[in-house]
mmCIF file of C-alpha atoms and ligand atoms in Angstrom:
data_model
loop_
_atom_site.group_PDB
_atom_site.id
_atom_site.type_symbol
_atom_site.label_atom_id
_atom_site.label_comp_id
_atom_site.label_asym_id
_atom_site.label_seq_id
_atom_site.Cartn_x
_atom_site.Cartn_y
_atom_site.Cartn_z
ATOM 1 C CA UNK A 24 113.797 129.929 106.323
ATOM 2 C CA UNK A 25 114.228 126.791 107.934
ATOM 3 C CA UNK A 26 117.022 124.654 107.605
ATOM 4 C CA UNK A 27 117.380 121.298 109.985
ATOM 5 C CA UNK A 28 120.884 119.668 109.274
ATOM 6 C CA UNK A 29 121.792 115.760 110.701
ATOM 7 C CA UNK A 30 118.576 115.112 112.699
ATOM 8 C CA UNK A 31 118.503 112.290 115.328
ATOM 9 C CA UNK A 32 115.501 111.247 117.757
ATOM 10 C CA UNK A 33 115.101 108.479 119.994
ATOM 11 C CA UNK A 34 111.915 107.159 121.499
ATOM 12 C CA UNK A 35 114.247 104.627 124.342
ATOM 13 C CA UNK A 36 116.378 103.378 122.043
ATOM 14 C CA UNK A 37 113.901 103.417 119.067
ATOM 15 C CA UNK A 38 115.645 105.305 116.269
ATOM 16 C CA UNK A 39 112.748 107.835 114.781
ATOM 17 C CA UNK A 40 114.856 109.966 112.832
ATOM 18 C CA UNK A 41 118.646 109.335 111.256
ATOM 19 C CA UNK A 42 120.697 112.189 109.976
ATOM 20 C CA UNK A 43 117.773 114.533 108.366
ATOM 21 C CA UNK A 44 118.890 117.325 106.106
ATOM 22 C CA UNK A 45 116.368 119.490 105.016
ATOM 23 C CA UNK A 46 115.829 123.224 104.146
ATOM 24 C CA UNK A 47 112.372 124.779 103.206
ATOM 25 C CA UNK A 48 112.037 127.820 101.488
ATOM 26 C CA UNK A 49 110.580 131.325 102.363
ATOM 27 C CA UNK A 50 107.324 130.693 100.712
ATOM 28 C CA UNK A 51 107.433 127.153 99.985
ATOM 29 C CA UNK A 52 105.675 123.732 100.648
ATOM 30 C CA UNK A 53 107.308 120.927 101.259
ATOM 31 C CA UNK A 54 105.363 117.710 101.753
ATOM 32 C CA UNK A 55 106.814 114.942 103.647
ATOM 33 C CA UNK A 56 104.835 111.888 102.671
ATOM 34 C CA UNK A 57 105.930 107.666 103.508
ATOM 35 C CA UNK A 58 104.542 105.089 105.404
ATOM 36 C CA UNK A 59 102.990 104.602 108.798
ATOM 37 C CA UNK A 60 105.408 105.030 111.647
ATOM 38 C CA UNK A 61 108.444 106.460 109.018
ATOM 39 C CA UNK A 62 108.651 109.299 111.105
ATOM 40 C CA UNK A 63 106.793 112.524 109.656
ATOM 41 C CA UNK A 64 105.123 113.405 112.705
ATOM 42 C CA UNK A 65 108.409 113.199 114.665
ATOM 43 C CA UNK A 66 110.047 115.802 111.771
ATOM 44 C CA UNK A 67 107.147 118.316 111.900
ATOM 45 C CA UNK A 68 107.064 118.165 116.091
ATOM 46 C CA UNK A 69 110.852 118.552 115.793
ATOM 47 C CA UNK A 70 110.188 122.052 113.956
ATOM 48 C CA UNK A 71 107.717 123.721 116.828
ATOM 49 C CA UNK A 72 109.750 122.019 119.758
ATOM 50 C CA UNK A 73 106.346 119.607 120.978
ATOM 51 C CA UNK A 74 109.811 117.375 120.566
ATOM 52 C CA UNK A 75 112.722 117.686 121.598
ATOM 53 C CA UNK A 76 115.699 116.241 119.295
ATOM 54 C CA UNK A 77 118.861 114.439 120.184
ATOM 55 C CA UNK A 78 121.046 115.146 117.751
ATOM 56 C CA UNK A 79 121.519 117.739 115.288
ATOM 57 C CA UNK A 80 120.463 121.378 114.900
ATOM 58 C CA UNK A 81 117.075 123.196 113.738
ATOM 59 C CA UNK A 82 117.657 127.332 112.532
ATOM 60 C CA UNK A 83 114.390 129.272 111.810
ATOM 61 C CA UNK A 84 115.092 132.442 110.087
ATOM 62 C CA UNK A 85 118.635 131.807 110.576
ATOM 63 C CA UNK A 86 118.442 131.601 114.765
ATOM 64 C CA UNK A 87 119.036 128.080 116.195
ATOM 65 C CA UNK A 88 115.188 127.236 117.645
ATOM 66 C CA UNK A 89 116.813 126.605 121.370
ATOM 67 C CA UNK A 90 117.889 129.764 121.476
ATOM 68 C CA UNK A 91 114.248 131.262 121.384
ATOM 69 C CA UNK A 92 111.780 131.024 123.839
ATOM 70 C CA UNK A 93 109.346 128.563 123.095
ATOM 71 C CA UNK A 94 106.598 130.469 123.019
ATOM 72 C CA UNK A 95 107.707 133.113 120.632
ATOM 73 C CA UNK A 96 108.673 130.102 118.517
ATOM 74 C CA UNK A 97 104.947 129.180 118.121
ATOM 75 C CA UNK A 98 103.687 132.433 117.973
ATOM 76 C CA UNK A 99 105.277 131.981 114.633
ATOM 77 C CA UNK A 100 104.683 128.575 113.787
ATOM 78 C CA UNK A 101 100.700 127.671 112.835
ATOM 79 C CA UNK A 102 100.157 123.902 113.443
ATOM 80 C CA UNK A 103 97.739 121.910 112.789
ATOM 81 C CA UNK A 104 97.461 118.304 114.854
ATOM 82 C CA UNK A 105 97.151 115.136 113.483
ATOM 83 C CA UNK A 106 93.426 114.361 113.867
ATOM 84 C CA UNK A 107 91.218 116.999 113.615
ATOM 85 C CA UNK A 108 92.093 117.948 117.341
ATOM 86 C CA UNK A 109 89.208 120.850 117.933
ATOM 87 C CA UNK A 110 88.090 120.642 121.237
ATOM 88 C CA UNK A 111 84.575 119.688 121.575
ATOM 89 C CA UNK A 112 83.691 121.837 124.896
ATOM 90 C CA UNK A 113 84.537 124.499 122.982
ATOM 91 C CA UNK A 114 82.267 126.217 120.255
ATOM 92 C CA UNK A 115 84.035 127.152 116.789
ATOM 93 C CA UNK A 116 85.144 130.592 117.461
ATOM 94 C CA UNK A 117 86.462 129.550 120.917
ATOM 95 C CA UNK A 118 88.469 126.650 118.954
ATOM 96 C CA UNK A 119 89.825 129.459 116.326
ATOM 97 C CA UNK A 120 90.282 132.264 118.771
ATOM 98 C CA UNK A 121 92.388 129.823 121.609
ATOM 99 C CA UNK A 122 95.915 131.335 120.275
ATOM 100 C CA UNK A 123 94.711 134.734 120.237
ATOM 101 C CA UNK A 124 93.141 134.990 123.715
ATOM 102 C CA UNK A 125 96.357 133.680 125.262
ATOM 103 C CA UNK A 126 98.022 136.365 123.549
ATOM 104 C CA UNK A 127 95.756 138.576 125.273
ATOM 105 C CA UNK A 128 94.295 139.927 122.052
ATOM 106 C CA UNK A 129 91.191 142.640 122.527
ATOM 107 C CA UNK A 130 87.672 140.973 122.046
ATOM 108 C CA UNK A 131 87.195 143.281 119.174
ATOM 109 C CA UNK A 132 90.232 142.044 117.208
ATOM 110 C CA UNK A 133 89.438 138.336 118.439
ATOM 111 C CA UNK A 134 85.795 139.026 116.587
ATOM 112 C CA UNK A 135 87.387 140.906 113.543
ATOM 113 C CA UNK A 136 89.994 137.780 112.693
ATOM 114 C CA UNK A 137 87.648 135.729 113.377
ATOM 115 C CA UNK A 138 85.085 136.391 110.965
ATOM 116 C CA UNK A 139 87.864 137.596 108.446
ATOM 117 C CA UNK A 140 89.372 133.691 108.795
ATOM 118 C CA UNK A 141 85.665 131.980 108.461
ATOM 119 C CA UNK A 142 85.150 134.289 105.404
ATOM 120 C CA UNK A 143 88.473 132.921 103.718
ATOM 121 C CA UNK A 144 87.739 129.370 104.723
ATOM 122 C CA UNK A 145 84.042 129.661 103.228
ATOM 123 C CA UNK A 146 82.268 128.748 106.400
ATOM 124 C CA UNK A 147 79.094 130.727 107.266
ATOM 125 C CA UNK A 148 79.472 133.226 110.238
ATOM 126 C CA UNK A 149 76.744 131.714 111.820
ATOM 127 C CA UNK A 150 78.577 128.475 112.112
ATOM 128 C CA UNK A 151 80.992 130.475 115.055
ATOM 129 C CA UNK A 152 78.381 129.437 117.629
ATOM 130 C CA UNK A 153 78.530 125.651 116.148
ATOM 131 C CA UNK A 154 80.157 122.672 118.546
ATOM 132 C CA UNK A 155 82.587 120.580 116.859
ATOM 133 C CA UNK A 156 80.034 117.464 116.981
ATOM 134 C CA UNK A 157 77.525 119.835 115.046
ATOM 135 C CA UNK A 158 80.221 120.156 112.128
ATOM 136 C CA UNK A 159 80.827 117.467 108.797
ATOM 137 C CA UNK A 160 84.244 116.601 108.716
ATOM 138 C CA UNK A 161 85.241 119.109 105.702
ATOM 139 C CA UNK A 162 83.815 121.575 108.012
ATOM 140 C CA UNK A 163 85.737 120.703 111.005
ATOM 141 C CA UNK A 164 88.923 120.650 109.067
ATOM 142 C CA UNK A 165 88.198 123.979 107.427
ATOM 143 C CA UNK A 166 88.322 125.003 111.153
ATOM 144 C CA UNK A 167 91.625 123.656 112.088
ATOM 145 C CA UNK A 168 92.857 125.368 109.530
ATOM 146 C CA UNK A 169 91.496 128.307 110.384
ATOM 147 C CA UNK A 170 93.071 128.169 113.870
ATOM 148 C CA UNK A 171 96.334 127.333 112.345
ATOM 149 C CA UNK A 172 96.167 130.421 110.544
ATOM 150 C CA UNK A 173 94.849 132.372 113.779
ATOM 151 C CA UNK A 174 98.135 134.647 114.112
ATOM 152 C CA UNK A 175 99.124 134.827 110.836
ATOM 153 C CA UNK A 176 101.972 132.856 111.332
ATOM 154 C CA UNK A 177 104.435 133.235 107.910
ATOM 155 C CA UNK A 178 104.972 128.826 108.788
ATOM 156 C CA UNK A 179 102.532 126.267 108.988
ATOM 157 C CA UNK A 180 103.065 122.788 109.876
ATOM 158 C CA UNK A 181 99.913 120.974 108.745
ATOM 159 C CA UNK A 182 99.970 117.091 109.988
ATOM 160 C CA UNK A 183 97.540 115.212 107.591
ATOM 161 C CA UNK A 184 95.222 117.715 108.171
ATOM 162 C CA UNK A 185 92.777 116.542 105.992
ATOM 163 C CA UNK A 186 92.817 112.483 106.114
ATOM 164 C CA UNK A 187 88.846 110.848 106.834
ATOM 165 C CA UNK A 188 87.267 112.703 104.327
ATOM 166 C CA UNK A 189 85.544 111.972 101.211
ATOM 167 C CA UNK A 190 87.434 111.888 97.929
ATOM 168 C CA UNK A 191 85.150 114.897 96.537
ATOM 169 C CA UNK A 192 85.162 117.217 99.918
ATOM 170 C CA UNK A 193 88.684 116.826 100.281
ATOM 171 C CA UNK A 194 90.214 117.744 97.283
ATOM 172 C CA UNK A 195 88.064 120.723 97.267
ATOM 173 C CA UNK A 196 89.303 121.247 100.641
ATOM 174 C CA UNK A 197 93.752 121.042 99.471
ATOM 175 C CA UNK A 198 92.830 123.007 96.541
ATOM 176 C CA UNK A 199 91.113 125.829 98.863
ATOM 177 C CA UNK A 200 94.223 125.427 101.426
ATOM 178 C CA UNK A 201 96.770 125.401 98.732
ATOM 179 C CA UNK A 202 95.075 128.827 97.316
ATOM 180 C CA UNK A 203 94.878 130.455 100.907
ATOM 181 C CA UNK A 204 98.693 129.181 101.619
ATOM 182 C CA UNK A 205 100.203 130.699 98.144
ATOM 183 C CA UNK A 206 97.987 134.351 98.584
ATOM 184 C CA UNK A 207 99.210 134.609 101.660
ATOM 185 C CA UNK A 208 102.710 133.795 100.927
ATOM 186 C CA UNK A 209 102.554 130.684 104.102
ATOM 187 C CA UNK A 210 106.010 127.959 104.318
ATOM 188 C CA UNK A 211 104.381 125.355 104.705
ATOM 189 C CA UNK A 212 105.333 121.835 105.955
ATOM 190 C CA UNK A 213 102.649 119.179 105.001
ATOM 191 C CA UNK A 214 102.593 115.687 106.025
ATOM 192 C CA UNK A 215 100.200 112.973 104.858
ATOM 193 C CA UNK A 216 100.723 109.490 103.040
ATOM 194 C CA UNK A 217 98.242 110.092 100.231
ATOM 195 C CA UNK A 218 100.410 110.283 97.053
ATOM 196 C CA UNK A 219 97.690 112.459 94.904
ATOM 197 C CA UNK A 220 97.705 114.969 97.845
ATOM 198 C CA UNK A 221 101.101 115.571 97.640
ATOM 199 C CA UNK A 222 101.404 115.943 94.161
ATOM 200 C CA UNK A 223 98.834 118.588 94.420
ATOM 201 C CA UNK A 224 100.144 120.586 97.778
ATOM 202 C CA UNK A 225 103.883 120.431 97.084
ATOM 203 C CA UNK A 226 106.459 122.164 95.574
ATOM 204 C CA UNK A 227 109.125 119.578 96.565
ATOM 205 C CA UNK A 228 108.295 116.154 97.944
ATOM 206 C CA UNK A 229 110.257 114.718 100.780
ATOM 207 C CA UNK A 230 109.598 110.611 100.606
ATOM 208 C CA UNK A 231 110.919 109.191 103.885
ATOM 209 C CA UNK A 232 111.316 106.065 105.024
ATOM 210 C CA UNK A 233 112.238 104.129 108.316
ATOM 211 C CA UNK A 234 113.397 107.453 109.697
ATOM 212 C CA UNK A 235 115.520 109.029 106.705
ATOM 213 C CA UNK A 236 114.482 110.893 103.597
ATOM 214 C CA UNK A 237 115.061 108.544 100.670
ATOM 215 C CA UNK A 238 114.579 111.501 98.103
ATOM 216 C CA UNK A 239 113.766 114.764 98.084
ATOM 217 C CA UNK A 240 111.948 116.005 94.463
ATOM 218 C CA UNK A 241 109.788 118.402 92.701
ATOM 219 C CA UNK A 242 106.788 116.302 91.821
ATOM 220 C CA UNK A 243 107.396 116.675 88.077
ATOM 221 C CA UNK A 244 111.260 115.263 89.107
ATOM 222 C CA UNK A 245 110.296 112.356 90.078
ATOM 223 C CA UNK A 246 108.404 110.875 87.171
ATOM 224 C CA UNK A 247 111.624 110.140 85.490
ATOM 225 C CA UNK A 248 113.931 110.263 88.380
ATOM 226 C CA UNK A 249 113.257 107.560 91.199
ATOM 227 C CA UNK A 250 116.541 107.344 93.055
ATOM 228 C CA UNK A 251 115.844 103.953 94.900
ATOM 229 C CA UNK A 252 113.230 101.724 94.113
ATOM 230 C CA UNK A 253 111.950 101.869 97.364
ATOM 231 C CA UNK A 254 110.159 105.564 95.493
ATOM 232 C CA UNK A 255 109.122 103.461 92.514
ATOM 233 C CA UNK A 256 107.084 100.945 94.220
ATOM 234 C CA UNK A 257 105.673 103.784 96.844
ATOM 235 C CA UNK A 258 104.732 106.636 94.330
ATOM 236 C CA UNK A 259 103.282 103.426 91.730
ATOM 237 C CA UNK A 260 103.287 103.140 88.155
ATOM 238 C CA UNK A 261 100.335 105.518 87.642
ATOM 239 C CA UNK A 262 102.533 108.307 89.016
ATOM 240 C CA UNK A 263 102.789 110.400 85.612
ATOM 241 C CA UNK A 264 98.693 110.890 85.616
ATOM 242 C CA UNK A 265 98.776 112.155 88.708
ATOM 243 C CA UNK A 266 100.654 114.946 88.284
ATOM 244 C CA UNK A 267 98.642 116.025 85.374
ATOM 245 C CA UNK A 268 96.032 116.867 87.727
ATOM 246 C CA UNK A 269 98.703 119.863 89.284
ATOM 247 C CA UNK A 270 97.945 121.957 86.040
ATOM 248 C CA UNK A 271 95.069 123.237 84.569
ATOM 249 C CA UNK A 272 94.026 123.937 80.393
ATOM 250 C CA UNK A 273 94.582 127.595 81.140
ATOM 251 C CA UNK A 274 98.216 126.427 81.993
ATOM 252 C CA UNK A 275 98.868 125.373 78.424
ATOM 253 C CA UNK A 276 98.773 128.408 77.001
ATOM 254 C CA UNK A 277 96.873 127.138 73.533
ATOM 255 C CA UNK A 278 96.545 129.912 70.998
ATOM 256 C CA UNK A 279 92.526 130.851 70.599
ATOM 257 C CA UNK A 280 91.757 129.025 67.081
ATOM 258 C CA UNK A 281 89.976 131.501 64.642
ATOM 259 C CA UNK A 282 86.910 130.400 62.736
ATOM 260 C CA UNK A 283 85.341 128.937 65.095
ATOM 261 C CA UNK A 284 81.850 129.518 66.424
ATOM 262 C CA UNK A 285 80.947 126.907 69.689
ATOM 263 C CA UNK A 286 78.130 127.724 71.970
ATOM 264 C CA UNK A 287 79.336 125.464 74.382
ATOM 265 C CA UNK A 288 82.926 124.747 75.054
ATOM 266 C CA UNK A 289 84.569 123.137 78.453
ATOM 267 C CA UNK A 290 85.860 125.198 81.354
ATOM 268 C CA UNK A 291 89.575 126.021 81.019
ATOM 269 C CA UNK A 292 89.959 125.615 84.919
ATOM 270 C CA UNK A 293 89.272 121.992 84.217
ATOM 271 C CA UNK A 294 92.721 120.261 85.232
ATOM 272 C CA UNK A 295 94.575 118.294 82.664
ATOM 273 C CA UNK A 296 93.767 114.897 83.758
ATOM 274 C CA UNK A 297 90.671 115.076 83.305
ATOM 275 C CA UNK A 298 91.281 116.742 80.023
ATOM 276 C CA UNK A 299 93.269 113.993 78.871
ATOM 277 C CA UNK A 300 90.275 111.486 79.455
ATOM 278 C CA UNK A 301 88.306 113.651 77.245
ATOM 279 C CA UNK A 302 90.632 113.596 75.022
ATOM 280 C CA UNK A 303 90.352 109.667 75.424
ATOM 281 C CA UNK A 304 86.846 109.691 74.940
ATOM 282 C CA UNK A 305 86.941 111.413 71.153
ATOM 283 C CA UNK A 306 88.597 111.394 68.283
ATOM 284 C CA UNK A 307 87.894 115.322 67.389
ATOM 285 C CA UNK A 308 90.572 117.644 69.359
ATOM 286 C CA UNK A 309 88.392 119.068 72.278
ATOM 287 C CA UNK A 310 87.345 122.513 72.532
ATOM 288 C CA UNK A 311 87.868 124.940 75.430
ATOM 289 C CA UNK A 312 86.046 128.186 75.807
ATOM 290 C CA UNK A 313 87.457 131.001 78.013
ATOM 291 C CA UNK A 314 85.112 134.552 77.323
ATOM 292 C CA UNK A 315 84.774 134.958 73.492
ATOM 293 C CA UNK A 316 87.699 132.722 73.155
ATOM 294 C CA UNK A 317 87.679 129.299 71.824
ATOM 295 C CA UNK A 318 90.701 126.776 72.104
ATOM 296 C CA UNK A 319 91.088 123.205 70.388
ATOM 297 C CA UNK A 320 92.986 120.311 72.816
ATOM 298 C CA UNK A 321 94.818 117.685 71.941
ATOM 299 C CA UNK A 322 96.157 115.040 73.994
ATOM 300 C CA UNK A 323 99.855 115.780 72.440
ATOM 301 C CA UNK A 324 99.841 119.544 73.730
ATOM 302 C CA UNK A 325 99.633 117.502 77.269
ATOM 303 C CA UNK A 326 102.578 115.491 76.301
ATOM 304 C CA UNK A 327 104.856 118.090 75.216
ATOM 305 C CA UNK A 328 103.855 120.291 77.991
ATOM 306 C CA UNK A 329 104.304 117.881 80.904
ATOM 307 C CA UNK A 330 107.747 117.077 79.201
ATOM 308 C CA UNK A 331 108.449 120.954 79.566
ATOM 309 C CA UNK A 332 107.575 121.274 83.147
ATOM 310 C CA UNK A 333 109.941 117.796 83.665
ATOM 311 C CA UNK A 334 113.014 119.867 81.808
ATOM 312 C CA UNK A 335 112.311 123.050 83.840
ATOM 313 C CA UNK A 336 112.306 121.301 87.707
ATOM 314 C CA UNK A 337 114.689 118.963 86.508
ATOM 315 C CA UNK A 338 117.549 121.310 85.143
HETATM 316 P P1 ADP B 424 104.578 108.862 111.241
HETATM 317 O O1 ADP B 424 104.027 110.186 111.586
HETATM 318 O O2 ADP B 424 105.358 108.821 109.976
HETATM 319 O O3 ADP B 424 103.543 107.786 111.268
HETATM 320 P P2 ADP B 424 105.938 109.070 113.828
HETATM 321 O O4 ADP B 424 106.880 110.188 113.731
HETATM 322 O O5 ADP B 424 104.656 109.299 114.547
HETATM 323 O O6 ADP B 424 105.661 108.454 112.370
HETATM 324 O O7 ADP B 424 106.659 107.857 114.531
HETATM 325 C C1 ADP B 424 107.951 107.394 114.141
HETATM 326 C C2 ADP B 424 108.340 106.212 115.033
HETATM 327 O O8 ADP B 424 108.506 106.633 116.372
HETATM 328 C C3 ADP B 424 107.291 105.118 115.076
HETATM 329 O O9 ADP B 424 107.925 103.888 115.110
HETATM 330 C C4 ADP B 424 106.552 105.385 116.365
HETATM 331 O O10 ADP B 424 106.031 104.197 116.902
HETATM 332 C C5 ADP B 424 107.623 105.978 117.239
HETATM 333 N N1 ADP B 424 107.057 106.957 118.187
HETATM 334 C C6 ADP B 424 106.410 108.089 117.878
HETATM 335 N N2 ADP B 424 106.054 108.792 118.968
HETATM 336 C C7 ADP B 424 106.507 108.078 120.029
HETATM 337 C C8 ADP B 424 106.456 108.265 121.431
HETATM 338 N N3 ADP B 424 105.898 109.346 121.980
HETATM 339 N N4 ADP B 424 107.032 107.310 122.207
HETATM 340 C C9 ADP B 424 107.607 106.240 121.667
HETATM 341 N N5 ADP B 424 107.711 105.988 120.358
HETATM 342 C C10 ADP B 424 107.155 106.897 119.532
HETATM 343 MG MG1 MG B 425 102.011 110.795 111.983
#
């Protein structure tokens, strides 16, 4: 879908990006995550064109992106700016609808996606009439995306859409975007340089440093594969727990124990960190309840799982 092969930019003779390889995926999301000033922004602007490269060459859908007009590149590209980047004259539906009235869409349509977008983002439809200094910061971001998403573009380039919020808001606010992305069958090209988030967002993870990507891995990959140790000391020694929070108990697939009557059991949606430190916390296996269904945890069905996934993405 899109493949960039040997990428080189120069700021002057500042050296943002050396020899990038990279190829996302129909359907994918690839998170490019590192430190401050290790380029990400540079590789996502290099995508859409808002940058120009020096070296090296960029297909989308198999066409070289400087052979097609700019515009028609966008039209197919959602992006969403660093910063929350709504603009503030402008009330919500103005900031969602900007794309569409450039593309000369009918009012009717413009109200229609609209309202369809709002709907999928869970923001109120009397919020369309809201300034951007009227919104919290989840809600703002919820509009970004929403804008992003204005044309239905089948890419999105998201550029830490979702940093300066509140631990609680913003992981509802990935695990809401990651839904909406896989339904609707987005590429996606995610940057931040929050760790957790990409575990949770990516397929692969594409750690770069000082302009290059150091390694390239499916989060479940890299627990036992850390190529330089430049990866081991940026993903941390707590790595493994994080990446229990990608699954859920439903994922296990436990087989419903017979025999057993609970009135109360815990929500199989809960993800399996957290089920781990409930595990922690007794010394009885813990029981899940999904209908008329009960199911009994214990903390080595997480082990032997997150081994599987390992073997799977690793093989
Ligand atoms: P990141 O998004 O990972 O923080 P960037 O891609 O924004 O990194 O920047 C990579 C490097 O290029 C940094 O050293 C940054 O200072 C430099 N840089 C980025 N944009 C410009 C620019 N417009 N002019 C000059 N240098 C820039
Ligand atoms: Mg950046």
């Amino acid at each position: 879908m899109i493949k960039l092969s040997q990428i080189r930019k120069l700021y002057d003779t500042q050296e943002a990006l050396r020899n990038v390889d990279l190829q996302i995926e129909d359907g994918e999301c690839v998170v490019l995550i590192g430190p401050s000033g290790c380029g990400k922004s540079s590789l996502l602007k290099s995508i859409n064109r808002m940058i120009d490269i020096d070296a090296g060459t960029i297909t989308f859908f198999n066409e070289d992106i400087l052979s097609l007009p700019v515009e028609q590149l966008r039209r197919k590209i959602g992006y969403c700016i660093q910063g929350v980047g709504l603009f503030p004259h402008m009330n919500v539906k103005e900031n969602v609808a900007i794309l569409l009235r450039i593309l000369k869409w009918k009012e009717v349509d413009i109200d229609r996606r609209v309202d369809e977008l709002l709907l999928m983002s869970e923001l109120p439809l009397s919020y369309k009439t809201k300034k951007p200094h009227e919104l919290s910061g989840g809600e703002a971001q919820r509009v970004g995306v929403c804008r992003a998403l204005a044309t239905d573009p089948p890419v999105l380039l998201m550029d830490e859409p979702f940093g300066a919020l509140d631990p609680m808001t913003r992981e509802k606010i990935q695990i809401a975007f990651r839904d909406i992305a896989q339904k609707l069958h987005k590429t996606v090209v995610f940057v931040t340089h929050d760790i957790e988030e990409a575990i949770l967002l990516g397929d692969r993870i594409a750690l770069m440093n000082e302009g290059q990507i150091i390694q390239l891995s499916t989060p479940e990959a890299l627990i036992q594969d850390q190529k330089e140790t430049f990866t081991k000391n940026f993903i941390g020694q707590d790595y493994p727990l994080m990446v229990l929070k990608r699954y859920r108990v439903r994922d296990l697939k436990l087989e419903p124990v017979s025999n057993l009557s609970v009135t109360h059991g815990i929500d199989m949606d809960t993800n399996l960190k957290e089920a781990l430190a409930l595990c922690i916390k007794q010394t009885e296996p813990v029981i899940f309840k999904d209908g008329q269904n009960s199911y009994a945890l214990l903390y080595s069905d997480i082990f032997s799982f997150i081994r599987g996934m390992q073997d799977e993405t690793t093989h």
